[in-house]
Amino acid sequence: QVQLQESGPGLVKPSQTLSLTCTVSGGSITSGSYYWSWIRQPAGEGLEWIGRRYTRGSTDYNPSLKSRVTISVDTSKNQFSLKLSSVTAADTAVYYCARQNCGGDCQLDYWGQGTLVTVSS
Amino acid sequence: QSVLTQPPSVSGAPGQRVTISCTGSSSNIGANYDVHWYQQLPGTAPKLLIFGNNNRPSGVPDRFSGSKSGTSASLAITGLQAEDEANYYCHSYDTSLSVWVFGGGTKLTVL
């Protein structure tokens, strides 16, 4: 059974860079037609897709965040990471990592439990 | 404002049937992109409920079903149970915006 777990600071200062890591267990991050994705959810609001990375290199980002986002993969650790620069209070949200299965219909079939990141001085 | 429009809330009594709509456009659902549905119980991560418009992952009861027609999709829940009380989100791709999009979410209340 594939499991994903987010980790990283819960508090980030404005203008700094938010950094989160997602550790994948129960399967190799390099196998299959999977995109490793980040989604966020401000308190009381809906889901927003941030971006995704295919293990073999390609990345796609939400155009509204593209200038500030980097998603990378560390195959040696079976992890992938999110960096979001120049954060403001508007970036305060629960951040989820997820696997997008494009060997199927590109559904998000496994999710992490989520981690709350607060942007505040 | 999401490009996939869902009703903010729906409700039903135990045992009843409810449907949740997801209305898109010719650049997403109408462009033949698949629709997926997720259930988010209070305080938890979303869980895949329906994929590829009308397929259930293993373990999802057959009380849940999905359909798609034209520029819209629907999630139907029959035999409503108290444990179904949650937020439900539709999900697809928008080719004009080049972004994976979610509906705004629908809160299901079991009366």
mmCIF file of C-alpha atoms in Angstrom:
data_model
loop_
_atom_site.group_PDB
_atom_site.id
_atom_site.type_symbol
_atom_site.label_atom_id
_atom_site.label_comp_id
_atom_site.label_asym_id
_atom_site.label_seq_id
_atom_site.Cartn_x
_atom_site.Cartn_y
_atom_site.Cartn_z
ATOM 1 C CA GLN A 1 0.000 0.000 0.000
ATOM 2 C CA VAL A 2 1.488 3.322 -1.088
ATOM 3 C CA GLN A 3 1.713 5.969 1.611
ATOM 4 C CA LEU A 4 2.766 9.606 1.397
ATOM 5 C CA GLN A 5 3.858 11.810 4.287
ATOM 6 C CA GLU A 6 4.546 15.538 4.208
ATOM 7 C CA SER A 7 7.174 17.147 6.403
ATOM 8 C CA GLY A 8 8.581 20.626 6.870
ATOM 9 C CA PRO A 9 8.294 23.828 8.903
ATOM 10 C CA GLY A 10 4.830 24.797 10.036
ATOM 11 C CA LEU A 11 5.703 28.488 10.223
ATOM 12 C CA VAL A 12 7.373 30.566 7.531
ATOM 13 C CA LYS A 13 8.070 34.288 7.596
ATOM 14 C CA PRO A 14 6.722 36.569 4.855
ATOM 15 C CA SER A 15 9.042 36.954 1.849
ATOM 16 C CA GLN A 16 10.878 33.728 2.731
ATOM 17 C CA THR A 17 10.758 30.369 0.955
ATOM 18 C CA LEU A 18 8.375 27.607 1.989
ATOM 19 C CA SER A 19 9.999 24.170 1.723
ATOM 20 C CA LEU A 20 8.171 20.878 2.129
ATOM 21 C CA THR A 21 9.142 17.271 1.504
ATOM 22 C CA CYS A 22 6.922 14.305 0.743
ATOM 23 C CA THR A 23 8.247 10.843 1.587
ATOM 24 C CA VAL A 24 6.790 7.975 -0.436
ATOM 25 C CA SER A 25 6.652 4.489 1.061
ATOM 26 C CA GLY A 26 5.232 1.212 -0.197
ATOM 27 C CA GLY A 27 6.496 1.714 -3.738
ATOM 28 C CA SER A 28 9.299 3.256 -5.751
ATOM 29 C CA ILE A 29 8.945 6.848 -6.820
ATOM 30 C CA THR A 30 10.534 5.894 -10.158
ATOM 31 C CA SER A 31 8.091 3.173 -11.151
ATOM 32 C CA GLY A 32 4.980 3.543 -13.250
ATOM 33 C CA SER A 33 3.411 6.475 -15.047
ATOM 34 C CA TYR A 34 3.052 8.677 -12.010
ATOM 35 C CA TYR A 35 3.217 12.402 -11.478
ATOM 36 C CA TRP A 36 4.139 13.536 -7.997
ATOM 37 C CA SER A 37 1.918 16.436 -7.102
ATOM 38 C CA TRP A 38 1.296 19.216 -4.610
ATOM 39 C CA ILE A 39 -2.127 20.636 -3.774
ATOM 40 C CA ARG A 40 -3.041 23.175 -1.125
ATOM 41 C CA GLN A 41 -6.168 24.171 0.772
ATOM 42 C CA PRO A 42 -6.584 27.424 2.727
ATOM 43 C CA ALA A 43 -8.671 27.056 5.856
ATOM 44 C CA GLY A 44 -12.353 26.701 5.016
ATOM 45 C CA GLU A 45 -11.716 26.877 1.280
ATOM 46 C CA GLY A 46 -11.360 24.546 -1.675
ATOM 47 C CA LEU A 47 -8.434 22.719 -3.243
ATOM 48 C CA GLU A 48 -5.837 24.414 -5.437
ATOM 49 C CA TRP A 49 -3.442 22.472 -7.664
ATOM 50 C CA ILE A 50 0.125 23.766 -7.304
ATOM 51 C CA GLY A 51 2.022 21.555 -9.710
ATOM 52 C CA ARG A 52 3.493 18.155 -10.462
ATOM 53 C CA ARG A 53 6.690 16.443 -11.470
ATOM 54 C CA TYR A 54 7.114 13.340 -13.558
ATOM 55 C CA THR A 55 9.949 11.156 -12.286
ATOM 56 C CA ARG A 56 11.591 11.222 -15.669
ATOM 57 C CA GLY A 57 11.916 14.993 -15.601
ATOM 58 C CA SER A 58 8.962 17.001 -16.867
ATOM 59 C CA THR A 59 7.189 19.460 -14.606
ATOM 60 C CA ASP A 60 3.901 21.319 -14.820
ATOM 61 C CA TYR A 61 2.997 24.246 -12.621
ATOM 62 C CA ASN A 62 -0.129 26.258 -11.969
ATOM 63 C CA PRO A 63 0.393 29.410 -14.081
ATOM 64 C CA SER A 64 -0.732 31.547 -11.149
ATOM 65 C CA LEU A 65 2.188 30.240 -9.052
ATOM 66 C CA LYS A 66 4.689 29.275 -11.716
ATOM 67 C CA SER A 67 7.144 32.109 -11.108
ATOM 68 C CA ARG A 68 7.532 31.068 -7.441
ATOM 69 C CA VAL A 69 7.292 27.268 -7.497
ATOM 70 C CA THR A 70 9.836 24.500 -7.885
ATOM 71 C CA ILE A 71 9.045 20.797 -7.524
ATOM 72 C CA SER A 72 11.945 18.370 -7.462
ATOM 73 C CA VAL A 73 12.429 14.644 -6.943
ATOM 74 C CA ASP A 74 15.125 12.812 -4.946
ATOM 75 C CA THR A 75 14.989 9.233 -6.169
ATOM 76 C CA SER A 76 17.682 8.083 -3.715
ATOM 77 C CA LYS A 77 15.428 8.990 -0.807
ATOM 78 C CA ASN A 78 12.108 8.203 -2.506
ATOM 79 C CA GLN A 79 11.026 11.772 -1.843
ATOM 80 C CA PHE A 80 9.810 14.793 -3.728
ATOM 81 C CA SER A 81 9.835 18.385 -2.603
ATOM 82 C CA LEU A 82 8.073 21.709 -2.975
ATOM 83 C CA LYS A 83 9.668 25.121 -2.776
ATOM 84 C CA LEU A 84 7.503 28.229 -2.894
ATOM 85 C CA SER A 85 9.371 31.508 -2.773
ATOM 86 C CA SER A 86 8.406 35.019 -1.666
ATOM 87 C CA VAL A 87 5.518 33.793 0.438
ATOM 88 C CA THR A 88 2.779 36.013 1.826
ATOM 89 C CA ALA A 89 -0.120 35.433 4.182
ATOM 90 C CA ALA A 90 -2.146 34.298 1.174
ATOM 91 C CA ASP A 91 0.059 31.193 0.998
ATOM 92 C CA THR A 92 -1.122 30.030 4.431
ATOM 93 C CA ALA A 93 -2.817 26.688 3.843
ATOM 94 C CA VAL A 94 -2.770 22.957 4.408
ATOM 95 C CA TYR A 95 -0.392 21.521 1.835
ATOM 96 C CA TYR A 96 -0.977 18.016 0.498
ATOM 97 C CA CYS A 97 1.291 15.821 -1.558
ATOM 98 C CA ALA A 98 -0.364 13.281 -3.811
ATOM 99 C CA ARG A 99 0.314 10.750 -6.542
ATOM 100 C CA GLN A 100 -1.353 11.371 -9.896
ATOM 101 C CA ASN A 101 -1.803 8.085 -11.730
ATOM 102 C CA CYS A 102 -1.593 8.783 -15.427
ATOM 103 C CA GLY A 103 -1.236 5.107 -16.186
ATOM 104 C CA GLY A 104 -4.928 5.248 -15.354
ATOM 105 C CA ASP A 105 -7.041 8.318 -15.973
ATOM 106 C CA CYS A 106 -4.742 10.817 -14.257
ATOM 107 C CA GLN A 107 -6.587 10.626 -10.979
ATOM 108 C CA LEU A 108 -4.988 11.576 -7.668
ATOM 109 C CA ASP A 109 -5.107 8.135 -6.124
ATOM 110 C CA TYR A 110 -2.953 8.507 -3.026
ATOM 111 C CA TRP A 111 -2.696 11.547 -0.755
ATOM 112 C CA GLY A 112 -0.632 12.509 2.236
ATOM 113 C CA GLN A 113 -2.386 13.564 5.425
ATOM 114 C CA GLY A 114 -1.515 17.208 4.818
ATOM 115 C CA THR A 115 0.582 19.699 6.720
ATOM 116 C CA LEU A 116 -0.432 23.178 7.823
ATOM 117 C CA VAL A 117 1.907 25.967 6.840
ATOM 118 C CA THR A 118 1.316 29.387 8.337
ATOM 119 C CA VAL A 119 2.985 32.467 6.889
ATOM 120 C CA SER A 120 3.474 34.996 9.639
ATOM 121 C CA SER A 121 6.180 37.134 11.166
ATOM 122 C CA GLN B 1 -14.099 31.309 -8.679
ATOM 123 C CA SER B 2 -13.394 27.844 -10.056
ATOM 124 C CA VAL B 3 -13.882 26.952 -13.722
ATOM 125 C CA LEU B 4 -15.714 23.855 -12.466
ATOM 126 C CA THR B 5 -18.918 24.916 -10.741
ATOM 127 C CA GLN B 6 -20.439 22.867 -7.938
ATOM 128 C CA PRO B 7 -23.392 23.714 -5.671
ATOM 129 C CA PRO B 8 -22.066 24.896 -2.291
ATOM 130 C CA SER B 9 -24.287 22.491 -0.407
ATOM 131 C CA VAL B 10 -26.731 19.628 -0.764
ATOM 132 C CA SER B 11 -28.639 17.654 1.844
ATOM 133 C CA GLY B 12 -30.697 14.525 2.193
ATOM 134 C CA ALA B 13 -32.197 12.212 4.763
ATOM 135 C CA PRO B 14 -30.712 8.816 5.542
ATOM 136 C CA GLY B 15 -31.569 6.313 2.846
ATOM 137 C CA GLN B 16 -32.285 8.951 0.223
ATOM 138 C CA ARG B 17 -30.459 9.660 -3.047
ATOM 139 C CA VAL B 18 -28.571 12.879 -3.706
ATOM 140 C CA THR B 19 -26.665 14.151 -6.699
ATOM 141 C CA ILE B 20 -23.866 16.691 -6.917
ATOM 142 C CA SER B 21 -23.262 18.455 -10.206
ATOM 143 C CA CYS B 22 -19.999 19.704 -11.653
ATOM 144 C CA THR B 23 -20.461 22.125 -14.532
ATOM 145 C CA GLY B 24 -17.539 22.957 -16.772
ATOM 146 C CA SER B 25 -17.015 24.164 -20.313
ATOM 147 C CA SER B 26 -15.655 23.258 -23.723
ATOM 148 C CA SER B 27 -12.094 23.717 -22.457
ATOM 149 C CA ASN B 28 -12.292 21.119 -19.715
ATOM 150 C CA ILE B 29 -15.074 18.539 -19.297
ATOM 151 C CA GLY B 30 -16.441 19.301 -22.747
ATOM 152 C CA ALA B 31 -12.984 18.774 -24.243
ATOM 153 C CA ASN B 32 -13.266 15.123 -23.275
ATOM 154 C CA TYR B 33 -11.069 15.305 -20.192
ATOM 155 C CA ASP B 34 -11.930 12.800 -17.518
ATOM 156 C CA VAL B 35 -13.615 13.877 -14.293
ATOM 157 C CA HIS B 36 -12.635 12.531 -10.907
ATOM 158 C CA TRP B 37 -14.377 12.935 -7.563
ATOM 159 C CA TYR B 38 -12.917 13.127 -4.066
ATOM 160 C CA GLN B 39 -14.504 12.873 -0.643
ATOM 161 C CA GLN B 40 -13.046 14.941 2.180
ATOM 162 C CA LEU B 41 -14.265 14.030 5.648
ATOM 163 C CA PRO B 42 -13.865 16.745 8.296
ATOM 164 C CA GLY B 43 -10.238 17.263 9.282
ATOM 165 C CA THR B 44 -8.862 14.701 6.853
ATOM 166 C CA ALA B 45 -7.197 14.586 3.454
ATOM 167 C CA PRO B 46 -9.278 14.122 0.308
ATOM 168 C CA LYS B 47 -9.856 10.526 -0.743
ATOM 169 C CA LEU B 48 -10.400 9.320 -4.308
ATOM 170 C CA LEU B 49 -14.056 8.330 -4.748
ATOM 171 C CA ILE B 50 -14.615 8.111 -8.517
ATOM 172 C CA PHE B 51 -12.040 8.171 -11.306
ATOM 173 C CA GLY B 52 -12.348 8.308 -15.072
ATOM 174 C CA ASN B 53 -15.905 9.696 -14.856
ATOM 175 C CA ASN B 54 -17.575 6.543 -13.553
ATOM 176 C CA ASN B 55 -15.077 4.111 -12.015
ATOM 177 C CA ARG B 56 -14.846 3.250 -8.330
ATOM 178 C CA PRO B 57 -11.526 2.410 -6.684
ATOM 179 C CA SER B 58 -11.438 -0.808 -4.731
ATOM 180 C CA GLY B 59 -13.190 -0.385 -1.396
ATOM 181 C CA VAL B 60 -15.587 2.387 -2.425
ATOM 182 C CA PRO B 61 -19.190 1.231 -1.981
ATOM 183 C CA ASP B 62 -21.359 0.934 -5.063
ATOM 184 C CA ARG B 63 -23.704 3.489 -3.486
ATOM 185 C CA PHE B 64 -21.391 6.029 -5.118
ATOM 186 C CA SER B 65 -21.529 6.477 -8.887
ATOM 187 C CA GLY B 66 -20.396 9.027 -11.425
ATOM 188 C CA SER B 67 -21.532 10.146 -14.833
ATOM 189 C CA LYS B 68 -20.530 12.655 -17.456
ATOM 190 C CA SER B 69 -22.388 14.273 -20.320
ATOM 191 C CA GLY B 70 -21.317 17.174 -22.496
ATOM 192 C CA THR B 71 -19.739 19.856 -20.340
ATOM 193 C CA SER B 72 -21.001 18.494 -17.020
ATOM 194 C CA ALA B 73 -20.497 15.607 -14.640
ATOM 195 C CA SER B 74 -22.446 14.315 -11.672
ATOM 196 C CA LEU B 75 -21.831 12.311 -8.541
ATOM 197 C CA ALA B 76 -24.753 10.299 -7.204
ATOM 198 C CA ILE B 77 -24.994 8.825 -3.730
ATOM 199 C CA THR B 78 -27.790 6.385 -2.968
ATOM 200 C CA GLY B 79 -28.837 4.959 0.397
ATOM 201 C CA LEU B 80 -27.434 8.023 2.155
ATOM 202 C CA GLN B 81 -25.679 7.311 5.441
ATOM 203 C CA ALA B 82 -24.547 9.605 8.250
ATOM 204 C CA GLU B 83 -20.916 8.738 7.450
ATOM 205 C CA ASP B 84 -21.327 10.269 3.985
ATOM 206 C CA GLU B 85 -21.434 13.750 5.500
ATOM 207 C CA ALA B 86 -18.373 15.399 3.941
ATOM 208 C CA ASN B 87 -17.161 17.807 1.295
ATOM 209 C CA TYR B 88 -17.032 16.507 -2.267
ATOM 210 C CA TYR B 89 -14.806 17.874 -5.039
ATOM 211 C CA CYS B 90 -14.740 17.264 -8.779
ATOM 212 C CA HIS B 91 -11.420 17.431 -10.650
ATOM 213 C CA SER B 92 -10.416 17.682 -14.291
ATOM 214 C CA TYR B 93 -8.000 19.413 -16.667
ATOM 215 C CA ASP B 94 -8.524 22.761 -18.351
ATOM 216 C CA THR B 95 -6.730 23.082 -21.663
ATOM 217 C CA SER B 96 -7.217 26.844 -21.988
ATOM 218 C CA LEU B 97 -5.672 27.563 -18.605
ATOM 219 C CA SER B 98 -3.199 24.641 -18.796
ATOM 220 C CA VAL B 99 -4.024 23.716 -15.239
ATOM 221 C CA TRP B 100 -5.577 20.862 -13.312
ATOM 222 C CA VAL B 101 -8.687 22.290 -11.699
ATOM 223 C CA PHE B 102 -10.980 21.411 -8.841
ATOM 224 C CA GLY B 103 -14.563 22.376 -8.359
ATOM 225 C CA GLY B 104 -15.277 24.679 -5.451
ATOM 226 C CA GLY B 105 -16.559 21.784 -3.387
ATOM 227 C CA THR B 106 -19.999 20.720 -2.159
ATOM 228 C CA LYS B 107 -20.841 20.147 1.478
ATOM 229 C CA LEU B 108 -23.176 17.206 1.917
ATOM 230 C CA THR B 109 -25.330 17.278 5.036
ATOM 231 C CA VAL B 110 -27.188 14.151 6.127
ATOM 232 C CA LEU B 111 -30.321 15.341 7.894
#
